[in-house]
Amino acid sequence: MNVFLTLLLLLAPVKVEQGRFTIFKDGKRMGRRGSGYVVEGKTTIGNDVISSQMELDEKLAVTSYRASSPEGSIQVKVTPPVSELQSIVQGETSTADFRFPEGGVILDNNFFHHYLILLYRVQVGQSSFSIFVPHDLRVGAATVRPAGPRTYNLDVGEVKLQATIDADGSLMKLAVPAANVVVQR
């Protein structure tokens, strides 16, 4: 999996998170929008380019999400109690209402910065999360547990990951040992 990202993220406590993984985002800045945040990413796998934009409130709760790929796009508007999902595949548009999990997190496996948001929420005391995987249209659960100094084990459904952060809380490495995949800054 070859992916590139330049990640800039402004979160409370206010600091700029900037990093280079094997993913990059055209040098575009992610930062505050009103009282929340905007997080953007772009992934290149072979010749295919996929992109995402997620808007979060001041507590890092998702308010909207959009992802696009050569096959189509998906857009989620989170409005409790009923949220809206719109997908476009091969020119065909469909819409559905669904219940986005309260306090839920969007985890799209194509965008590593989604795990960074999860780790920021861990730093404010949360360790269990309801998750929504947009491309699978699946709701599930994730847990994050400390595994050592600046290292965390993440259980996301059937997938086990390990995340390493630096002293400032920046994501330095994300590994999926069972798949022999490592994403490193």
CSV table of N, CA, C and O in Angstrom, one decimal, residues 53-180:
chain,number,residue,atom,x,y,z
A,53,GLN,N,-12.5,14.8,3.2
A,53,GLN,CA,-12.6,16.0,4.0
A,53,GLN,C,-13.6,15.7,5.1
A,53,GLN,O,-14.7,15.3,4.9
A,54,MET,N,-13.2,16.0,6.4
A,54,MET,CA,-14.0,15.7,7.5
A,54,MET,C,-14.1,17.0,8.3
A,54,MET,O,-13.0,17.7,8.5
A,55,GLU,N,-15.3,17.4,8.8
A,55,GLU,CA,-15.4,18.6,9.6
A,55,GLU,C,-15.8,18.0,11.0
A,55,GLU,O,-16.6,17.1,11.2
A,56,LEU,N,-15.1,18.6,12.0
A,56,LEU,CA,-15.3,18.2,13.4
A,56,LEU,C,-15.7,19.5,14.2
A,56,LEU,O,-15.3,20.6,13.9
A,57,ASP,N,-16.4,19.2,15.3
A,57,ASP,CA,-16.7,20.3,16.2
A,57,ASP,C,-15.6,20.5,17.2
A,57,ASP,O,-14.5,19.9,17.1
A,58,GLU,N,-15.7,21.5,18.1
A,58,GLU,CA,-14.6,21.8,19.0
A,58,GLU,C,-14.2,20.6,19.9
A,58,GLU,O,-13.1,20.6,20.5
A,59,LYS,N,-15.1,19.6,20.1
A,59,LYS,CA,-14.8,18.4,20.9
A,59,LYS,C,-14.4,17.3,20.0
A,59,LYS,O,-14.3,16.1,20.5
A,60,LEU,N,-14.0,17.5,18.8
A,60,LEU,CA,-13.6,16.5,17.8
A,60,LEU,C,-14.7,15.5,17.4
A,60,LEU,O,-14.4,14.4,17.0
A,61,ALA,N,-15.9,15.9,17.5
A,61,ALA,CA,-17.0,15.1,17.1
A,61,ALA,C,-17.3,15.4,15.6
A,61,ALA,O,-17.3,16.6,15.2
A,62,VAL,N,-17.6,14.4,14.8
A,62,VAL,CA,-17.8,14.5,13.4
A,62,VAL,C,-19.1,15.3,13.1
A,62,VAL,O,-20.1,15.0,13.7
A,63,THR,N,-19.0,16.3,12.2
A,63,THR,CA,-20.3,17.0,11.8
A,63,THR,C,-20.5,16.7,10.3
A,63,THR,O,-21.7,16.7,9.9
A,64,SER,N,-19.5,16.4,9.5
A,64,SER,CA,-19.7,16.0,8.1
A,64,SER,C,-18.5,15.3,7.6
A,64,SER,O,-17.4,15.5,8.2
A,65,TYR,N,-18.6,14.5,6.6
A,65,TYR,CA,-17.5,13.8,6.0
A,65,TYR,C,-17.8,13.6,4.5
A,65,TYR,O,-18.9,13.3,4.1
A,66,ARG,N,-16.8,13.7,3.7
A,66,ARG,CA,-16.9,13.5,2.2
A,66,ARG,C,-15.7,12.8,1.8
A,66,ARG,O,-14.5,13.2,2.1
A,67,ALA,N,-15.8,11.8,1.0
A,67,ALA,CA,-14.7,11.1,0.4
A,67,ALA,C,-15.0,10.8,-1.1
A,67,ALA,O,-16.2,10.5,-1.4
A,68,SER,N,-14.0,10.9,-1.9
A,68,SER,CA,-14.2,10.6,-3.4
A,68,SER,C,-13.1,9.7,-3.9
A,68,SER,O,-12.0,9.8,-3.4
A,69,SER,N,-13.4,8.9,-4.9
A,69,SER,CA,-12.5,8.0,-5.5
A,69,SER,C,-12.9,7.9,-7.0
A,69,SER,O,-14.0,8.4,-7.4
A,70,PRO,N,-12.1,7.3,-7.8
A,70,PRO,CA,-12.5,7.1,-9.2
A,70,PRO,C,-13.8,6.4,-9.4
A,70,PRO,O,-14.5,6.6,-10.4
A,71,GLU,N,-14.2,5.6,-8.4
A,71,GLU,CA,-15.5,4.8,-8.5
A,71,GLU,C,-16.7,5.7,-8.1
A,71,GLU,O,-17.8,5.3,-8.5
A,72,GLY,N,-16.5,6.7,-7.3
A,72,GLY,CA,-17.6,7.5,-6.9
A,72,GLY,C,-17.3,8.3,-5.6
A,72,GLY,O,-16.1,8.6,-5.3
A,73,SER,N,-18.4,8.7,-4.9
A,73,SER,CA,-18.2,9.5,-3.7
A,73,SER,C,-19.2,9.1,-2.7
A,73,SER,O,-20.2,8.5,-3.0
A,74,ILE,N,-18.9,9.5,-1.5
A,74,ILE,CA,-19.8,9.3,-0.3
A,74,ILE,C,-19.7,10.6,0.5
A,74,ILE,O,-18.7,11.2,0.6
A,75,GLN,N,-20.9,11.0,1.0
A,75,GLN,CA,-21.0,12.1,1.8
A,75,GLN,C,-21.9,11.8,3.0
A,75,GLN,O,-23.0,11.3,2.8
A,76,VAL,N,-21.4,12.2,4.2
A,76,VAL,CA,-22.2,12.0,5.4
A,76,VAL,C,-22.4,13.3,6.1
A,76,VAL,O,-21.5,14.1,6.3
A,77,LYS,N,-23.7,13.6,6.4
A,77,LYS,CA,-24.0,14.8,7.2
A,77,LYS,C,-24.5,14.3,8.5
A,77,LYS,O,-25.6,13.7,8.6
A,78,VAL,N,-23.8,14.6,9.6
A,78,VAL,CA,-24.1,14.1,10.9
A,78,VAL,C,-25.0,15.1,11.6
A,78,VAL,O,-24.6,16.2,11.9
A,79,THR,N,-26.3,14.7,11.9
A,79,THR,CA,-27.2,15.5,12.6
A,79,THR,C,-28.1,14.6,13.4
A,79,THR,O,-29.0,14.0,13.0
A,80,PRO,N,-27.8,14.6,14.8
A,80,PRO,CA,-28.5,13.7,15.6
A,80,PRO,C,-30.0,14.1,15.7
A,80,PRO,O,-30.3,15.3,15.6
A,81,PRO,N,-30.9,13.2,15.8
A,81,PRO,CA,-30.7,11.8,15.9
A,81,PRO,C,-30.6,11.0,14.6
A,81,PRO,O,-30.1,9.9,14.6
A,82,VAL,N,-30.9,11.7,13.5
A,82,VAL,CA,-30.9,11.0,12.2
A,82,VAL,C,-29.9,11.7,11.3
A,82,VAL,O,-30.0,12.9,11.1
A,83,SER,N,-28.9,11.0,10.8
A,83,SER,CA,-27.9,11.6,9.9
A,83,SER,C,-28.2,11.1,8.5
A,83,SER,O,-29.0,10.2,8.2
A,84,GLU,N,-27.6,11.8,7.5
A,84,GLU,CA,-27.8,11.5,6.1
A,84,GLU,C,-26.6,11.0,5.4
A,84,GLU,O,-25.5,11.5,5.6
A,85,LEU,N,-26.7,9.9,4.6
A,85,LEU,CA,-25.6,9.4,3.8
A,85,LEU,C,-26.0,9.5,2.4
A,85,LEU,O,-27.1,9.0,2.0
A,86,GLN,N,-25.1,10.0,1.5
A,86,GLN,CA,-25.4,10.1,0.1
A,86,GLN,C,-24.2,9.4,-0.6
A,86,GLN,O,-23.0,9.7,-0.3
A,87,SER,N,-24.5,8.5,-1.5
A,87,SER,CA,-23.4,7.9,-2.3
A,87,SER,C,-23.7,8.1,-3.8
A,87,SER,O,-24.8,8.1,-4.2
A,88,ILE,N,-22.6,8.2,-4.5
A,88,ILE,CA,-22.7,8.3,-6.0
A,88,ILE,C,-21.7,7.2,-6.5
A,88,ILE,O,-20.5,7.3,-6.2
A,89,VAL,N,-22.2,6.2,-7.2
A,89,VAL,CA,-21.4,5.2,-7.7
A,89,VAL,C,-21.8,5.0,-9.2
A,89,VAL,O,-23.0,4.8,-9.5
A,90,GLN,N,-20.8,5.1,-10.1
A,90,GLN,CA,-21.1,5.1,-11.5
A,90,GLN,C,-22.2,5.9,-12.0
A,90,GLN,O,-23.1,5.5,-12.7
A,91,GLY,N,-22.3,7.2,-11.4
A,91,GLY,CA,-23.3,8.1,-11.8
A,91,GLY,C,-24.6,8.0,-11.2
A,91,GLY,O,-25.5,8.8,-11.3
A,92,GLU,N,-24.8,6.9,-10.4
A,92,GLU,CA,-26.1,6.6,-9.7
A,92,GLU,C,-26.0,7.2,-8.3
A,92,GLU,O,-25.1,6.8,-7.5
A,93,THR,N,-27.0,8.0,-8.0
A,93,THR,CA,-27.0,8.6,-6.6
A,93,THR,C,-28.0,7.9,-5.8
A,93,THR,O,-29.1,7.6,-6.2
A,94,SER,N,-27.6,7.6,-4.5
A,94,SER,CA,-28.6,7.1,-3.6
A,94,SER,C,-28.4,7.8,-2.2
A,94,SER,O,-27.3,8.2,-1.9
A,95,THR,N,-29.5,7.9,-1.5
A,95,THR,CA,-29.5,8.6,-0.2
A,95,THR,C,-30.2,7.7,0.8
A,95,THR,O,-31.1,7.0,0.5
A,96,ALA,N,-29.6,7.8,2.0
A,96,ALA,CA,-30.2,7.0,3.1
A,96,ALA,C,-30.1,7.8,4.4
A,96,ALA,O,-29.1,8.4,4.6
A,97,ASP,N,-31.1,7.6,5.3
A,97,ASP,CA,-31.0,8.2,6.6
A,97,ASP,C,-30.5,7.0,7.5
A,97,ASP,O,-30.8,5.9,7.3
A,98,PHE,N,-29.7,7.4,8.5
A,98,PHE,CA,-29.2,6.4,9.4
A,98,PHE,C,-28.8,7.1,10.8
A,98,PHE,O,-28.8,8.3,10.8
A,99,ARG,N,-28.6,6.3,11.8
A,99,ARG,CA,-28.3,6.8,13.1
A,99,ARG,C,-26.7,6.7,13.3
A,99,ARG,O,-26.2,5.6,13.5
A,100,PHE,N,-26.1,7.9,13.1
A,100,PHE,CA,-24.7,7.9,13.4
A,100,PHE,C,-24.4,7.7,14.9
A,100,PHE,O,-25.2,8.3,15.7
A,101,PRO,N,-23.5,6.8,15.3
A,101,PRO,CA,-23.3,6.5,16.7
A,101,PRO,C,-23.0,7.8,17.5
A,101,PRO,O,-22.1,8.6,17.1
A,102,GLU,N,-23.6,8.0,18.6
A,102,GLU,CA,-23.4,9.1,19.5
A,102,GLU,C,-21.9,9.1,19.9
A,102,GLU,O,-21.4,8.1,20.3
A,103,GLY,N,-21.2,10.3,19.7
A,103,GLY,CA,-19.8,10.4,20.0
A,103,GLY,C,-18.9,9.6,19.0
A,103,GLY,O,-17.8,9.3,19.3
A,104,GLY,N,-19.5,9.1,17.9
A,104,GLY,CA,-18.8,8.3,17.0
A,104,GLY,C,-17.6,8.9,16.3
A,104,GLY,O,-17.5,10.1,16.2
A,105,VAL,N,-16.8,8.0,15.7
A,105,VAL,CA,-15.6,8.4,15.0
A,105,VAL,C,-15.7,7.8,13.6
A,105,VAL,O,-16.1,6.6,13.5
A,106,ILE,N,-15.3,8.5,12.6
A,106,ILE,CA,-15.2,8.0,11.3
A,106,ILE,C,-13.8,7.4,11.1
A,106,ILE,O,-12.8,8.2,11.3
A,107,LEU,N,-13.7,6.2,10.7
A,107,LEU,CA,-12.4,5.6,10.4
A,107,LEU,C,-12.4,5.0,9.0
A,107,LEU,O,-13.1,4.0,8.8
A,108,ASP,N,-11.8,5.7,8.1
A,108,ASP,CA,-11.6,5.2,6.8
A,108,ASP,C,-10.2,4.7,6.6
A,108,ASP,O,-9.3,5.4,6.8
A,109,ASN,N,-10.1,3.4,6.4
A,109,ASN,CA,-8.7,2.8,6.4
A,109,ASN,C,-7.8,3.4,5.3
A,109,ASN,O,-6.6,3.1,5.3
A,110,ASN,N,-8.3,4.1,4.4
A,110,ASN,CA,-7.5,4.8,3.4
A,110,ASN,C,-6.8,6.1,3.8
A,110,ASN,O,-6.0,6.6,3.1
A,111,PHE,N,-7.2,6.5,5.0
A,111,PHE,CA,-6.7,7.8,5.5
A,111,PHE,C,-6.2,7.7,6.9
A,111,PHE,O,-6.9,7.6,7.9
A,112,PHE,N,-4.9,7.7,7.1
A,112,PHE,CA,-4.2,7.5,8.4
A,112,PHE,C,-4.5,8.6,9.4
A,112,PHE,O,-4.4,8.4,10.6
A,113,HIS,N,-4.8,9.8,8.9
A,113,HIS,CA,-5.0,10.9,9.8
A,113,HIS,C,-6.3,10.6,10.6
A,113,HIS,O,-6.5,11.2,11.7
A,114,HIS,N,-7.2,9.8,10.2
A,114,HIS,CA,-8.4,9.4,11.1
A,114,HIS,C,-7.9,8.8,12.4
A,114,HIS,O,-8.5,9.0,13.4
A,115,TYR,N,-6.8,8.0,12.3
A,115,TYR,CA,-6.3,7.4,13.6
A,115,TYR,C,-5.7,8.5,14.5
A,115,TYR,O,-5.7,8.3,15.7
A,116,LEU,N,-5.1,9.5,13.9
A,116,LEU,CA,-4.6,10.6,14.7
A,116,LEU,C,-5.7,11.3,15.5
A,116,LEU,O,-5.5,11.6,16.7
A,117,ILE,N,-6.8,11.5,14.9
A,117,ILE,CA,-8.0,12.1,15.6
A,117,ILE,C,-8.4,11.2,16.8
A,117,ILE,O,-8.6,11.7,17.9
A,118,LEU,N,-8.4,9.9,16.6
A,118,LEU,CA,-8.7,8.9,17.6
A,118,LEU,C,-7.7,9.1,18.8
A,118,LEU,O,-8.1,9.1,19.9
A,119,LEU,N,-6.4,9.2,18.4
A,119,LEU,CA,-5.4,9.3,19.5
A,119,LEU,C,-5.5,10.7,20.2
A,119,LEU,O,-5.3,10.7,21.4
A,120,TYR,N,-5.9,11.7,19.6
A,120,TYR,CA,-6.2,13.0,20.3
A,120,TYR,C,-7.3,12.8,21.3
A,120,TYR,O,-7.3,13.4,22.4
A,121,ARG,N,-8.3,12.1,20.9
A,121,ARG,CA,-9.5,11.9,21.8
A,121,ARG,C,-9.0,11.0,23.0
A,121,ARG,O,-9.5,11.1,24.1
A,122,VAL,N,-8.1,10.1,22.8
A,122,VAL,CA,-7.5,9.3,23.9
A,122,VAL,C,-6.8,10.2,24.9
A,122,VAL,O,-6.9,10.0,26.1
A,123,GLN,N,-6.1,11.1,24.4
A,123,GLN,CA,-5.4,12.1,25.2
A,123,GLN,C,-6.3,12.9,26.2
A,123,GLN,O,-5.8,13.4,27.2
A,124,VAL,N,-7.6,13.0,25.8
A,124,VAL,CA,-8.5,13.7,26.7
A,124,VAL,C,-9.3,12.7,27.5
A,124,VAL,O,-10.4,13.0,28.1
A,125,GLY,N,-8.9,11.4,27.6
A,125,GLY,CA,-9.5,10.4,28.5
A,125,GLY,C,-10.4,9.4,27.9
A,125,GLY,O,-11.0,8.6,28.6
A,126,GLN,N,-10.7,9.5,26.6
A,126,GLN,CA,-11.6,8.5,26.0
A,126,GLN,C,-10.8,7.3,25.5
A,126,GLN,O,-9.7,7.4,24.9
A,127,SER,N,-11.3,6.1,25.7
A,127,SER,CA,-10.5,4.9,25.3
A,127,SER,C,-11.4,3.9,24.5
A,127,SER,O,-10.9,3.0,23.8
A,128,SER,N,-12.7,4.1,24.5
A,128,SER,CA,-13.6,3.2,23.7
A,128,SER,C,-14.4,4.1,22.8
A,128,SER,O,-14.9,5.2,23.2
A,129,PHE,N,-14.6,3.7,21.6
A,129,PHE,CA,-15.3,4.5,20.6
A,129,PHE,C,-16.3,3.7,19.7
A,129,PHE,O,-16.0,2.6,19.4
A,130,SER,N,-17.4,4.3,19.4
A,130,SER,CA,-18.2,3.8,18.3
A,130,SER,C,-17.6,4.4,17.1
A,130,SER,O,-17.3,5.5,17.0
A,131,ILE,N,-17.5,3.5,16.0
A,131,ILE,CA,-16.9,3.9,14.8
A,131,ILE,C,-17.9,3.7,13.6
A,131,ILE,O,-18.8,2.8,13.7
A,132,PHE,N,-17.7,4.5,12.6
A,132,PHE,CA,-18.4,4.3,11.3
A,132,PHE,C,-17.4,4.2,10.2
A,132,PHE,O,-16.5,5.1,10.1
A,133,VAL,N,-17.5,3.1,9.5
A,133,VAL,CA,-16.6,2.9,8.4
A,133,VAL,C,-17.4,3.2,7.1
A,133,VAL,O,-18.2,2.4,6.7
A,134,PRO,N,-17.2,4.3,6.5
A,134,PRO,CA,-18.0,4.8,5.4
A,134,PRO,C,-18.1,3.9,4.2
A,134,PRO,O,-19.1,3.7,3.6
A,135,HIS,N,-16.9,3.4,3.7
A,135,HIS,CA,-16.9,2.6,2.5
A,135,HIS,C,-17.6,1.2,2.7
A,135,HIS,O,-18.1,0.7,1.7
A,136,ASP,N,-17.6,0.7,3.9
A,136,ASP,CA,-18.3,-0.5,4.2
A,136,ASP,C,-19.7,-0.3,4.7
A,136,ASP,O,-20.4,-1.3,4.9
A,137,LEU,N,-20.0,1.0,4.9
A,137,LEU,CA,-21.3,1.3,5.5
A,137,LEU,C,-21.6,0.5,6.8
A,137,LEU,O,-22.6,-0.1,7.0
A,138,ARG,N,-20.5,0.4,7.6
A,138,ARG,CA,-20.5,-0.4,8.8
A,138,ARG,C,-20.3,0.4,10.1
A,138,ARG,O,-19.5,1.3,10.1
A,139,VAL,N,-21.1,0.1,11.1
A,139,VAL,CA,-20.9,0.7,12.4
A,139,VAL,C,-20.3,-0.4,13.3
A,139,VAL,O,-20.6,-1.6,13.2
A,140,GLY,N,-19.3,0.0,14.1
A,140,GLY,CA,-18.6,-1.0,15.0
A,140,GLY,C,-18.0,-0.3,16.2
A,140,GLY,O,-18.5,0.8,16.6
A,141,ALA,N,-17.0,-0.9,16.7
A,141,ALA,CA,-16.4,-0.4,17.9
A,141,ALA,C,-14.9,-0.4,17.8
A,141,ALA,O,-14.3,-1.2,17.1
A,142,ALA,N,-14.2,0.5,18.6
A,142,ALA,CA,-12.8,0.5,18.6
A,142,ALA,C,-12.4,0.8,20.1
A,142,ALA,O,-13.1,1.5,20.8
A,143,THR,N,-11.3,0.2,20.5
A,143,THR,CA,-10.7,0.5,21.8
A,143,THR,C,-9.2,0.8,21.6
A,143,THR,O,-8.6,0.3,20.7
A,144,VAL,N,-8.8,1.7,22.5
A,144,VAL,CA,-7.4,2.0,22.5
A,144,VAL,C,-6.8,1.9,23.9
A,144,VAL,O,-7.4,2.3,24.8
A,145,ARG,N,-5.7,1.1,24.0
A,145,ARG,CA,-5.1,0.9,25.3
A,145,ARG,C,-3.6,1.2,25.2
A,145,ARG,O,-2.9,0.9,24.2
A,146,PRO,N,-3.1,1.8,26.2
A,146,PRO,CA,-1.6,2.1,26.3
A,146,PRO,C,-0.9,0.7,26.2
A,146,PRO,O,-1.3,-0.2,26.9
A,147,ALA,N,0.2,0.7,25.5
A,147,ALA,CA,1.0,-0.5,25.4
A,147,ALA,C,2.5,-0.3,25.8
A,147,ALA,O,3.3,-1.2,25.7
A,148,GLY,N,2.8,0.9,26.3
A,148,GLY,CA,4.1,1.2,26.7
A,148,GLY,C,4.3,2.7,26.5
A,148,GLY,O,3.4,3.4,26.2
A,149,PRO,N,5.5,3.2,26.7
A,149,PRO,CA,5.7,4.6,26.5
A,149,PRO,C,5.4,5.1,25.1
A,149,PRO,O,6.0,4.6,24.2
A,150,ARG,N,4.4,6.0,25.0
A,150,ARG,CA,4.0,6.6,23.8
A,150,ARG,C,3.6,5.6,22.7
A,150,ARG,O,3.7,5.8,21.5
A,151,THR,N,3.1,4.4,23.1
A,151,THR,CA,2.7,3.4,22.2
A,151,THR,C,1.3,2.9,22.6
A,151,THR,O,1.0,2.8,23.8
A,152,TYR,N,0.4,2.7,21.6
A,152,TYR,CA,-1.0,2.3,21.9
A,152,TYR,C,-1.4,1.1,21.1
A,152,TYR,O,-1.0,1.1,19.9
A,153,ASN,N,-2.1,0.2,21.6
A,153,ASN,CA,-2.7,-0.9,20.9
A,153,ASN,C,-4.2,-0.4,20.5
A,153,ASN,O,-4.9,0.0,21.4
A,154,LEU,N,-4.5,-0.6,19.2
A,154,LEU,CA,-5.9,-0.2,18.8
A,154,LEU,C,-6.5,-1.5,18.3
A,154,LEU,O,-6.0,-2.2,17.5
A,155,ASP,N,-7.7,-1.7,18.8
A,155,ASP,CA,-8.5,-2.8,18.3
A,155,ASP,C,-9.7,-2.2,17.6
A,155,ASP,O,-10.6,-1.6,18.2
A,156,VAL,N,-9.8,-2.4,16.3
A,156,VAL,CA,-10.8,-1.8,15.5
A,156,VAL,C,-11.5,-3.0,14.8
A,156,VAL,O,-11.1,-3.4,13.7
A,157,GLY,N,-12.6,-3.5,15.4
A,157,GLY,CA,-13.2,-4.7,14.9
A,157,GLY,C,-12.2,-5.8,14.9
A,157,GLY,O,-11.6,-6.1,15.9
A,158,GLU,N,-12.1,-6.4,13.7
A,158,GLU,CA,-11.2,-7.5,13.6
A,158,GLU,C,-9.7,-7.1,13.4
A,158,GLU,O,-8.8,-7.9,13.5
A,159,VAL,N,-9.5,-5.8,13.2
A,159,VAL,CA,-8.1,-5.3,12.9
A,159,VAL,C,-7.4,-4.8,14.1
A,159,VAL,O,-8.0,-4.1,14.9
A,160,LYS,N,-6.2,-5.3,14.3
A,160,LYS,CA,-5.4,-4.9,15.4
A,160,LYS,C,-4.2,-4.0,14.9
A,160,LYS,O,-3.5,-4.4,14.0
A,161,LEU,N,-4.1,-2.8,15.5
A,161,LEU,CA,-3.1,-1.9,15.0
A,161,LEU,C,-2.2,-1.5,16.2
A,161,LEU,O,-2.7,-1.6,17.4
A,162,GLN,N,-1.1,-0.9,16.0
A,162,GLN,CA,-0.2,-0.3,17.0
A,162,GLN,C,0.2,1.0,16.5
A,162,GLN,O,0.7,1.2,15.4
A,163,ALA,N,0.0,2.0,17.4
A,163,ALA,CA,0.3,3.4,17.0
A,163,ALA,C,1.4,3.9,18.0
A,163,ALA,O,1.4,3.6,19.2
A,164,THR,N,2.4,4.6,17.4
A,164,THR,CA,3.4,5.2,18.2
A,164,THR,C,3.4,6.7,18.0
A,164,THR,O,3.3,7.2,16.9
A,165,ILE,N,3.5,7.5,19.1
A,165,ILE,CA,3.5,8.9,19.0
A,165,ILE,C,4.8,9.4,19.6
A,165,ILE,O,5.5,8.7,20.3
A,166,ASP,N,5.1,10.7,19.3
A,166,ASP,CA,6.3,11.3,19.9
A,166,ASP,C,5.9,12.0,21.2
A,166,ASP,O,4.7,12.0,21.6
A,167,ALA,N,6.8,12.7,21.8
A,167,ALA,CA,6.6,13.4,23.1
A,167,ALA,C,5.5,14.4,23.0
A,167,ALA,O,4.9,14.7,24.0
A,168,ASP,N,5.3,15.0,21.8
A,168,ASP,CA,4.3,16.0,21.6
A,168,ASP,C,2.9,15.5,21.2
A,168,ASP,O,2.0,16.2,21.0
A,169,GLY,N,2.8,14.1,21.1
A,169,GLY,CA,1.5,13.5,20.8
A,169,GLY,C,1.3,13.3,19.3
A,169,GLY,O,0.3,13.0,18.8
A,170,SER,N,2.4,13.6,18.5
A,170,SER,CA,2.2,13.5,17.0
A,170,SER,C,2.4,12.0,16.6
A,170,SER,O,3.2,11.3,17.1
A,171,LEU,N,1.5,11.5,15.7
A,171,LEU,CA,1.6,10.2,15.2
A,171,LEU,C,2.9,10.0,14.4
A,171,LEU,O,3.1,10.6,13.5
A,172,MET,N,3.7,9.0,14.9
A,172,MET,CA,5.0,8.7,14.2
A,172,MET,C,4.9,7.4,13.4
A,172,MET,O,5.5,7.3,12.4
A,173,LYS,N,4.1,6.5,13.9
A,173,LYS,CA,4.1,5.2,13.2
A,173,LYS,C,2.7,4.5,13.5
A,173,LYS,O,2.2,4.6,14.6
A,174,LEU,N,2.2,3.9,12.5
A,174,LEU,CA,1.0,3.1,12.6
A,174,LEU,C,1.2,1.8,11.9
A,174,LEU,O,1.6,1.7,10.8
A,175,ALA,N,1.1,0.7,12.7
A,175,ALA,CA,1.4,-0.7,12.1
A,175,ALA,C,0.2,-1.6,12.3
A,175,ALA,O,-0.5,-1.5,13.2
A,176,VAL,N,0.1,-2.5,11.3
A,176,VAL,CA,-0.9,-3.5,11.3
A,176,VAL,C,-0.1,-4.8,11.2
A,176,VAL,O,0.2,-5.3,10.1
A,177,PRO,N,0.4,-5.4,12.3
A,177,PRO,CA,1.3,-6.5,12.3
A,177,PRO,C,0.7,-7.7,11.5
A,177,PRO,O,1.5,-8.3,10.8
A,178,ALA,N,-0.5,-8.0,11.6
A,178,ALA,CA,-1.1,-9.2,10.9
A,178,ALA,C,-1.0,-9.1,9.4
A,178,ALA,O,-0.9,-10.1,8.7
A,179,ALA,N,-1.0,-7.8,8.9
A,179,ALA,CA,-1.0,-7.6,7.5
A,179,ALA,C,0.5,-7.2,7.0
A,179,ALA,O,0.7,-7.0,5.9
A,180,ASN,N,1.4,-7.1,8.0
A,180,ASN,CA,2.8,-6.7,7.7
A,180,ASN,C,2.8,-5.4,7.1
A,180,ASN,O,3.6,-5.2,6.1
